[in-house]
Amino acid sequence: MISQFFVLSQRGDNIVFRDYRGEVQKGSAETFFRRVKFWKEDADGDAPPVFNVDGVNYFHVKVAGLLFVATTRVNVSPSVVLELLQRTARVIKDYLGVLNEDSFRKNFVLVYELLDEMIDFGYVQTTSTEVLKSYVFNEPIVIETAHMPVGPASIFMHGGKRMPGTAITKSVVANEPGGKKRDEIFVDVIEKISVTFNSSGYILTSEIDGTIQMKSYLTGNPEIRLALNEDLSIGTSDYRGSGAVILDDCNFHESVHLDSFDVDRTLSLVPPDGEFPVMNYRITQAFKPPFRINTLIEETGPLKAEVTIKVRAEFNSSINANTVLVQMPLPTFTARVNFELEPGAVGHNTDFKEANKRLEWGIKKVVGGSEHTLRAKLTFSQELHGNIMKEAGPLSMTFTIPMYNSSRLQVKYLQIAKKSKSHNPYRWVRYVTQANSYVARL
Amino acid sequence: MSRNDSKYFSTTKKGEIPELKEELNSQYKDKRKDAVKKVIAAMTVGKDVSSLFTDVVNCMQTENLELKKLVYLYLINYAKSQPDLAILAVNTFVKDSQDPNPLIRALAVRTMGCIRVDKITEYLCDPLQRCLKDDDPYVRKTAAICVAKLYDINAELVEDRGFLESLKDLISDNNPMVVANAVAALAEIQDNSSRPIFEITSHTLSKLLTALNECTEWGQVFILDALSRYKAADAREAENIVERVTPRLQHANCAVVLSAVKMILQQMELITSTDVVRNLCKKMAPPLVTLLSAEPEIQYVALRNINLIVQRRPTILAHEIKVFFCKYNDPIYVKMEKLEIMIKLASDRNIDQVLLEFKEYATEVDVDFVRKAVRAIGRCAIKLERAAERCISVLLELIKIKVNYVVQEAIIVIKDIFRRYPNTYESIIATLCESLDTLDEPEAKASMIWIIGEYAERIDNADELLESFLESFPEEPALVQLQLLTATVKLFLKKPTEGPQQMIQVVLNNATMETDNPDLRDRAYIYWRLLSTDPEAAKDVVLAEKPVITDDSNNLDPSLLDELLVNIATLSSVYHKPPEAFVTRTHSSAQKTEDDDYPDGSESESSVNLANGPGSPPTSSYTIPPSVAPATPPSAAAPVPDLLGDLMGMDNSSIVPVDQPATPSGPPLPILLPASTGQGLQISAQLTRRDGQVFYNMLFENNSQVPLDGFMIQFNKNTFGLAAAGPLQIPQLQPGASARTLLPMVMYQNMSQGPANSVLQVALKNNQQPVWYFNDKILFHVFFTEDGRMERATFLETWRSLPDSNEVSKDFPAIVIGGVDATVERLATSNIFFIAKRKNANQDVFYFSAKLPRGVPLLIELTTVVGNPGVKSAIKTPSPEMSTFIFEAIETLLRS
């Protein structure tokens, strides 16, 4: 049970403030912001998501650069409050299409109406966009957006041209300017992968955090069947040979019926409006990492060293990775870095971030099967204490690979129970793999 | 008409309120709706639109739900300040509660419950009674919560009108939403009542477990949390409950998962079959791990809970240590918690892997994280005897990188490793000594000194090493001084040669004569006594075998752990503190005094170094078996006089005889009448503000040869009319004695005419001496009142409302604002309150508010480049004639 809910901008301005119980003083937003802003004397220490100041407990999550905050005086379940904050953000995004200060301000009456239906006396009532539709009467004013949308699906925006990107910033409830709603459904299989390589390229840990995300704009809420790989197994006990996809654990949205899941790995559900995860899963089964990284550091003189980084894309050549960024901390005494790219390299940029002594290498597009090399010549202002390998690294990498998934988990088919023959909604099933923590140690 | 709400924020011409009033009374529906929106917009930015109350309420009678909701929102906000007008709305509320539209019925009870005005509450009962039995579940679920609202306003009324019974009936409702809200309401009422209201019988239990399957995710949490209070009768019932709850572990909502875990853990206590328990542990592990795939905020909560769970049931996640390895992009608060759990799960089987990780972390960028990683290696060494050697070699490797804070942290943990495994790893001392001169942190220094003292006989140049510290003995922090003292004594006992003998003289002298730290002084005296009476006995005491320390990675007190485990999935489990330590909910909104905060809720790792007895080093966080731990000496005795002064000042007897040379606390008072002029009577005084009142803080010192008595004081007319509020109460002062008093002062009593100035002329007489006159300077900042804090909006409004002629500014070219926080805090203690801060080019602009007596507001703007000299101060106040004094005050405060 919460006492207050508020949303602050990055600068700490109050965008929305709703007091449900009058137990916490009015200045709480300011107290909170000051605490978060100055959590650590030396700048960038993130404040933990839950803390207590003068008997008031503050919870916050950051969504799209905004701070969603709740306060309470009692011993509540923190996961309830933090989930609630995330969901509130999601519902408001469902309604407004885009989450930012501007869309909030333009729709403040709607936002207050939503908040009143979602939370009563501090108790969550519902966070389902679908349910809310029957109680909420204000219509969203959709703002023109040049901004990037938020959420995992946003990766499709800078993915390929084949992605119908505008749909993602569309409000679930607002009608299209043309009048009629476009009948379509998006199913995104989003996998965030974490891999740690040791210095000889051997995989120390690897993990996939996957989500099957759905966003439905279907009229009439028809039932949907979603079939996954038949050889999918859960838990390692019933291991079925090398080809199978083995999930360590998974969980489902409450609208999902699992009646036939054990038999043929199909999920059936009537998708509520709005964006929601149909299923979350976690895999620690070994998989082929999309990139291999090779790093070589040589001392070439008392105050000089040379770093060679090789990145090889180990996926099919029909697939491209986007917005690849390689980063590596360099020794503290690094004064200068000269970069050398392979001849004819396009879409590369290299940078030495003086402030935190970091090498950055960005590649706009990496085609499957290709290999790229960067040579960096370092100059130090002081002699190193010996082991340069200990003072540099580890190397980390971020990337997005559309239409690629590491786990081989697939949506075999997506069936919409038809109401009429002429009715043929658009169905989009999309895959994407993103780096979560992709690290090569030196 | 453009449908764009932000236009409601734009301010129109002067007459905004009259204009709105007109629109609110328009005959057109749309216009009225727009007007109400504008009113709400004004309300949310903090403008006072309460004067439109009647006009807004008139719009309430509408079929348009959108408009009705807006009016209700307005009502909730202003009813409290306009209770008489709020009554106007009652009829509509009552009518709405019987509207054919269920949404309107629900809206009416929901809103009435939020209006905490007695007159309205009376009228709430009948509609509430009806709505609790409404046909529509939406109305019933809203009514259920409304009972909790009413209980919060008037508990008696709820009990008298039988609402509790109605609420209990709703537990059997056929709609799960209604059940969930009824459970939530009952649980809250129970929390605030001392008598049993909501008791869970096996009957309600089974009903609720059934409802669980149909509820929404949030309802499931309400029910699970309420059921977690249920005590199963036996193992069989517990098993049954667990079986019904286990499917919840598969839920995508982390809150549901954690509440289910809590419930299962609790029932597990009763289950005797080890097979069942093992099986349950196996079932809980994957969902617990999956919580770490959620957003970092949720991960943090999960990790804090897992920390507790593995302390009770270490086997649950014994094989999952890899999932707690830090990702490079984890926020620091997640990394810290993961580290803690890694130590707890470290075992002989996985220690190599774990050490590899720790070593990697120890070369990362974040200093706090690196330190914690180094410490973690030491804790593993202490925990796992067979791995100790490997841990030490990793530590030595890290020391060789020569990163200063890594070295210091390593030395601190190695000292603890020595205490855990005495006489095993001393061969590495030579390596440690190489880093001696780079140590600059007290704890690391103290640790190194302890090592030198403890192993003095094996270190050839121990005396030289210690001597190098002695030069700076007086400047060292207490922690280091204590260790130096003990180490020197050890050295002397082990090598009673000339060098150490001289050293011991120096140290004992320093520690007894030159210090005001009682712990240090007392310890030094004891050593001195021991050494001078019986050196052999001294050996027995100082060089006695020390108790071996144990690992602290399961360091929560078992009874606290029990309590926290009951509170899994609550804040308590995140702070690792029992609920009563931080829950300060008060119905009367009385201000709590608790000043603690729990930054990351971590178990306090602070050490009670001083208490560990002469022979022991400053253990960082290790427990010594209680039988050998000496009692904690009472802690320092510094500010007693001041404390007394405060107490006495409060009960207005305002005198504190001080029978020994006063130890002035805080900044000393300025001497206004030196003893040389006052025939031996010296008077120091200063105006000060405490607890909302101005006092004259005075110190009398009698350096004359005669006792003085009959003190009286008089203030000349002054600009602010300051005068004594009561007689001066100073007892007879014996020669050599002194006395302190806080004389309460009043303002506007004897105002002087003529140009304003800050001089305060004081006359003081006693029975033995002539009348003494002296001048004091009035420190203007004592007049700033405690209620000067302003809402940001009020500040802006006030600033705008004052004409520009009321703005005065002044430059302080020499003043530097260093620490922003410190400055803000310092000003706040003088009742100048921080409002906001903004950047203007490279300059920071700070806004403060304060209040002068008689409620005169004062707005302050400070412009500066932080850390550079030069502060521009602009003030705006209805009393600009005071600006000279105000600037003086600002200058004094910024300078101090």
Coordinates of C-alpha atoms in Angstrom, one line a residue, chain B residues 134-138 140 169-180 207 210-211 214-215:
Chain B
D134 CA -24.4 -3.6 -4.4
D135 CA -25.2 -5.9 -7.3
D136 CA -22.2 -4.7 -9.2
P137 CA -18.8 -6.1 -8.2
Y138 CA -17.0 -2.9 -9.2
R140 CA -18.5 -3.7 -4.0
D169 CA -18.9 -11.4 4.4
L170 CA -17.2 -10.1 1.3
I171 CA -14.5 -12.6 1.8
S172 CA -17.0 -15.1 0.5
D173 CA -18.0 -12.9 -2.4
N174 CA -18.1 -14.6 -5.8
N175 CA -16.0 -12.0 -7.4
P176 CA -12.2 -12.3 -6.8
M177 CA -11.6 -8.6 -7.0
V178 CA -14.0 -8.0 -4.2
V179 CA -12.5 -10.7 -2.1
A180 CA -9.0 -9.3 -2.7
K207 CA -11.8 -20.1 0.9
T210 CA -9.6 -21.1 -3.8
A211 CA -10.0 -17.4 -4.6
E214 CA -9.0 -16.6 -9.9
C215 CA -7.6 -13.4 -8.6

